[in-house]
mmCIF file of C-alpha atoms and ligand atoms in Angstrom:
data_model
loop_
_atom_site.group_PDB
_atom_site.id
_atom_site.type_symbol
_atom_site.label_atom_id
_atom_site.label_comp_id
_atom_site.label_asym_id
_atom_site.label_seq_id
_atom_site.Cartn_x
_atom_site.Cartn_y
_atom_site.Cartn_z
ATOM 1 C CA MET A 223 0.000 0.000 0.000
ATOM 2 C CA ILE A 224 1.589 3.275 -1.107
ATOM 3 C CA LYS A 225 0.334 6.311 0.744
ATOM 4 C CA ALA A 226 1.781 9.579 -0.546
ATOM 5 C CA LEU A 227 1.683 13.159 0.636
ATOM 6 C CA TYR A 228 1.525 15.876 -2.000
ATOM 7 C CA PRO A 229 2.579 18.979 -0.054
ATOM 8 C CA GLY A 230 2.551 22.605 -1.091
ATOM 9 C CA SER A 231 1.200 26.026 -0.370
ATOM 10 C CA PHE A 232 -1.336 25.820 -3.252
ATOM 11 C CA ASP A 233 -2.104 29.552 -3.142
ATOM 12 C CA PRO A 234 -4.135 28.806 -5.217
ATOM 13 C CA ILE A 235 -4.155 25.363 -6.834
ATOM 14 C CA THR A 236 -3.464 25.527 -10.595
ATOM 15 C CA ASN A 237 -4.080 23.134 -13.480
ATOM 16 C CA GLY A 238 -0.406 22.170 -13.171
ATOM 17 C CA HIS A 239 -0.982 20.943 -9.594
ATOM 18 C CA ILE A 240 -4.112 19.093 -10.690
ATOM 19 C CA ASP A 241 -2.191 17.270 -13.402
ATOM 20 C CA ILE A 242 0.364 16.122 -10.801
ATOM 21 C CA ILE A 243 -2.434 15.013 -8.428
ATOM 22 C CA GLN A 244 -4.147 13.027 -11.180
ATOM 23 C CA ARG A 245 -0.928 11.303 -12.203
ATOM 24 C CA ALA A 246 0.081 10.599 -8.587
ATOM 25 C CA SER A 247 -3.341 9.080 -7.953
ATOM 26 C CA THR A 248 -2.673 6.463 -10.628
ATOM 27 C CA LEU A 249 0.736 5.587 -9.150
ATOM 28 C CA CYS A 250 -0.203 5.516 -5.455
ATOM 29 C CA ASP A 251 -3.023 3.878 -3.514
ATOM 30 C CA GLU A 252 -3.751 7.034 -1.578
ATOM 31 C CA VAL A 253 -2.719 10.670 -2.113
ATOM 32 C CA LEU A 254 -3.123 13.162 0.693
ATOM 33 C CA VAL A 255 -2.808 16.716 -0.628
ATOM 34 C CA THR A 256 -1.308 18.592 2.311
ATOM 35 C CA VAL A 257 -1.603 22.365 2.476
ATOM 36 C CA LEU A 258 1.211 23.834 4.559
ATOM 37 C CA PRO A 259 2.322 27.352 5.325
ATOM 38 C CA ASN A 260 5.495 28.336 3.457
ATOM 39 C CA ILE A 261 7.326 30.698 5.805
ATOM 40 C CA SER A 262 8.784 32.681 2.905
ATOM 41 C CA LYS A 263 5.417 33.472 1.281
ATOM 42 C CA SER A 264 2.465 35.670 2.313
ATOM 43 C CA PRO A 265 -0.638 33.849 1.139
ATOM 44 C CA LEU A 266 -3.597 35.417 -0.623
ATOM 45 C CA PHE A 267 -6.034 32.693 0.449
ATOM 46 C CA SER A 268 -6.467 31.349 3.984
ATOM 47 C CA LEU A 269 -5.591 27.704 4.635
ATOM 48 C CA GLU A 270 -9.324 26.937 4.898
ATOM 49 C CA GLU A 271 -10.060 28.608 1.549
ATOM 50 C CA ARG A 272 -7.250 26.662 -0.106
ATOM 51 C CA VAL A 273 -8.426 23.335 1.345
ATOM 52 C CA GLU A 274 -11.968 24.044 0.205
ATOM 53 C CA MET A 275 -10.882 24.899 -3.342
ATOM 54 C CA ILE A 276 -8.676 21.790 -3.612
ATOM 55 C CA SER A 277 -11.431 19.565 -2.196
ATOM 56 C CA THR A 278 -13.905 20.938 -4.739
ATOM 57 C CA VAL A 279 -11.674 20.465 -7.758
ATOM 58 C CA THR A 280 -10.399 16.986 -6.787
ATOM 59 C CA LYS A 281 -13.693 15.551 -5.530
ATOM 60 C CA ASN A 282 -13.962 13.187 -8.504
ATOM 61 C CA ILE A 283 -10.618 11.515 -7.831
ATOM 62 C CA GLU A 284 -11.467 8.682 -5.466
ATOM 63 C CA ASN A 285 -8.152 8.098 -3.725
ATOM 64 C CA VAL A 286 -7.306 11.775 -3.144
ATOM 65 C CA SER A 287 -8.064 13.683 0.052
ATOM 66 C CA VAL A 288 -7.017 17.090 1.375
ATOM 67 C CA THR A 289 -5.769 18.315 4.721
ATOM 68 C CA THR A 290 -3.567 20.941 6.371
ATOM 69 C CA TYR A 291 -0.600 20.726 8.687
ATOM 70 C CA SER A 292 1.417 23.409 10.415
ATOM 71 C CA GLY A 293 4.545 21.548 11.530
ATOM 72 C CA LEU A 294 7.378 19.732 9.812
ATOM 73 C CA LEU A 295 6.233 17.805 6.759
ATOM 74 C CA VAL A 296 8.268 14.719 7.689
ATOM 75 C CA ASN A 297 6.579 14.562 11.108
ATOM 76 C CA PHE A 298 3.230 14.599 9.360
ATOM 77 C CA ALA A 299 4.448 11.791 7.090
ATOM 78 C CA ASN A 300 5.223 9.749 10.234
ATOM 79 C CA GLU A 301 1.832 10.515 11.764
ATOM 80 C CA GLN A 302 0.121 9.452 8.553
ATOM 81 C CA ASN A 303 2.326 6.411 7.992
ATOM 82 C CA ALA A 304 3.165 7.830 4.534
ATOM 83 C CA HIS A 305 6.547 6.938 3.062
ATOM 84 C CA VAL A 306 6.333 8.951 -0.137
ATOM 85 C CA ILE A 307 6.327 12.688 -0.805
ATOM 86 C CA ILE A 308 5.252 13.679 -4.319
ATOM 87 C CA LYS A 309 6.586 16.906 -5.799
ATOM 88 C CA GLY A 310 6.098 18.389 -9.244
ATOM 89 C CA LEU A 311 9.128 19.649 -11.134
ATOM 90 C CA ARG A 312 8.803 22.283 -13.829
ATOM 91 C CA ALA A 313 12.136 23.623 -14.953
ATOM 92 C CA VAL A 314 15.771 23.736 -13.950
ATOM 93 C CA SER A 315 14.848 26.740 -11.800
ATOM 94 C CA ASP A 316 12.722 24.490 -9.552
ATOM 95 C CA PHE A 317 15.415 21.884 -9.224
ATOM 96 C CA GLU A 318 17.782 23.495 -6.735
ATOM 97 C CA TYR A 319 15.025 24.407 -4.270
ATOM 98 C CA GLU A 320 13.284 21.050 -4.562
ATOM 99 C CA PHE A 321 16.543 19.106 -4.354
ATOM 100 C CA GLN A 322 17.473 20.954 -1.153
ATOM 101 C CA MET A 323 14.093 20.242 0.418
ATOM 102 C CA ALA A 324 14.170 16.577 -0.608
ATOM 103 C CA LEU A 325 17.617 16.121 0.952
ATOM 104 C CA MET A 326 16.636 17.954 4.138
ATOM 105 C CA ASN A 327 13.474 15.886 4.452
ATOM 106 C CA ARG A 328 15.460 12.675 4.009
ATOM 107 C CA LYS A 329 17.999 13.825 6.597
ATOM 108 C CA LEU A 330 15.130 14.463 9.045
ATOM 109 C CA ASN A 331 13.319 11.231 8.257
ATOM 110 C CA THR A 332 15.056 8.418 6.406
ATOM 111 C CA ASN A 333 11.762 6.549 6.014
ATOM 112 C CA VAL A 334 10.430 9.080 3.540
ATOM 113 C CA GLU A 335 11.321 9.166 -0.153
ATOM 114 C CA THR A 336 10.590 12.159 -2.393
ATOM 115 C CA ILE A 337 9.375 11.274 -5.867
ATOM 116 C CA PHE A 338 9.382 13.960 -8.559
ATOM 117 C CA LEU A 339 6.872 14.024 -11.389
ATOM 118 C CA MET A 340 7.844 16.170 -14.358
ATOM 119 C CA THR A 341 5.303 18.738 -15.421
ATOM 120 C CA GLN A 342 3.610 18.436 -18.779
ATOM 121 C CA SER A 343 5.211 20.949 -21.139
ATOM 122 C CA LYS A 344 1.896 22.800 -21.513
ATOM 123 C CA ASN A 345 2.055 23.619 -17.769
ATOM 124 C CA SER A 346 5.754 24.333 -17.534
ATOM 125 C CA PHE A 347 5.280 28.125 -17.346
ATOM 126 C CA LEU A 348 2.438 27.935 -14.858
ATOM 127 C CA SER A 349 2.796 29.065 -11.246
ATOM 128 C CA SER A 350 0.385 30.223 -8.545
ATOM 129 C CA SER A 351 2.331 33.499 -8.250
ATOM 130 C CA LEU A 352 2.049 34.331 -11.952
ATOM 131 C CA VAL A 353 -1.631 33.393 -12.028
ATOM 132 C CA LYS A 354 -2.262 35.751 -9.084
ATOM 133 C CA GLU A 355 -0.368 38.570 -10.778
ATOM 134 C CA VAL A 356 -2.271 38.151 -14.049
ATOM 135 C CA ALA A 357 -5.619 37.933 -12.208
ATOM 136 C CA ARG A 358 -4.822 40.993 -10.093
ATOM 137 C CA LEU A 359 -4.081 42.999 -13.254
ATOM 138 C CA ASN A 360 -7.290 41.832 -14.939
ATOM 139 C CA GLY A 361 -5.608 39.440 -17.397
ATOM 140 C CA CYS A 362 -7.239 36.242 -18.625
ATOM 141 C CA ILE A 363 -6.515 33.173 -16.464
ATOM 142 C CA THR A 364 -8.994 30.844 -18.153
ATOM 143 C CA GLY A 365 -7.425 27.434 -18.726
ATOM 144 C CA LEU A 366 -4.710 28.051 -16.142
ATOM 145 C CA VAL A 367 -6.787 27.257 -13.067
ATOM 146 C CA PRO A 368 -10.052 25.361 -12.572
ATOM 147 C CA GLY A 369 -13.306 27.360 -12.869
ATOM 148 C CA PRO A 370 -13.997 27.660 -9.105
ATOM 149 C CA VAL A 371 -10.458 28.960 -8.531
ATOM 150 C CA GLU A 372 -10.820 31.487 -11.354
ATOM 151 C CA GLU A 373 -14.032 32.733 -9.714
ATOM 152 C CA ALA A 374 -12.361 32.921 -6.290
ATOM 153 C CA LEU A 375 -9.465 34.954 -7.726
ATOM 154 C CA ILE A 376 -11.775 37.396 -9.493
ATOM 155 C CA LYS A 377 -13.805 37.769 -6.286
ATOM 156 C CA LYS A 378 -10.647 38.378 -4.219
ATOM 157 C CA PHE A 379 -9.228 41.035 -6.513
ATOM 158 C CA HIS A 380 -12.167 42.686 -8.203
ATOM 159 C CA LYS A 381 -15.324 42.417 -6.075
HETATM 160 O O1 PNS B 700 4.290 25.087 -2.801
HETATM 161 P P1 PNS B 700 5.512 25.454 -2.010
HETATM 162 O O2 PNS B 700 5.333 26.819 -1.370
HETATM 163 O O3 PNS B 700 6.785 25.363 -2.802
HETATM 164 O O4 PNS B 700 5.613 24.367 -0.844
HETATM 165 C C1 PNS B 700 6.657 24.405 0.096
HETATM 166 C C2 PNS B 700 6.279 23.548 1.317
HETATM 167 C C3 PNS B 700 4.999 24.096 1.963
HETATM 168 C C4 PNS B 700 6.047 22.118 0.860
HETATM 169 C C5 PNS B 700 7.471 23.616 2.311
HETATM 170 O O5 PNS B 700 7.677 24.941 2.687
HETATM 171 C C6 PNS B 700 7.234 22.744 3.542
HETATM 172 O O6 PNS B 700 7.403 21.551 3.479
HETATM 173 N N1 PNS B 700 6.826 23.371 4.669
HETATM 174 C C7 PNS B 700 6.510 22.667 5.890
HETATM 175 C C8 PNS B 700 7.599 22.863 6.947
HETATM 176 C C9 PNS B 700 8.784 21.972 6.673
HETATM 177 O O7 PNS B 700 8.710 20.754 6.736
HETATM 178 N N2 PNS B 700 9.918 22.605 6.345
HETATM 179 C C10 PNS B 700 11.143 21.925 5.993
HETATM 180 C C11 PNS B 700 11.212 21.683 4.500
HETATM 181 S S1 PNS B 700 12.702 20.921 4.031
#
């Protein structure tokens, strides 16, 4: 039984994240999307808003669930008896940061393995930060995020 955590700040979830979740759900028995605070980012959406959006847009994937955690990811992996962390990798620019985190997580907990899934090329330019910037400046974000997330962004910035 492979139980995997898919951690991130998901502020907000994009179609790139959803692609990784879908692919992870075919490789693992259970995927627990885990929304965590990233101490170097100031989020636009609250943890509760992010969990709600992710739950809505992944509700049709049977073996995927969503939760939050505020401590060390590897401690949560222990609590959940999960031995796999899934991360998406877009470009070389992601590599250094992700590599560092994977090594630190393994140093903290040798029972946990990080598995990287490469983004699809159509999503390789996509990031939550860019989507927020485009939405804030009234640009079109259709096709970059799921419908409910697009609505939530428009509501946040323009209503
Ligand atoms: O989507 P992000 O912002 O790149 O995700 C980063 C995140 C939230 C996965 C990372 O900051 C994290 O794991 N935070 C939890 C605290 C922790 O375990 N820190 C040590 C990481 S090596």
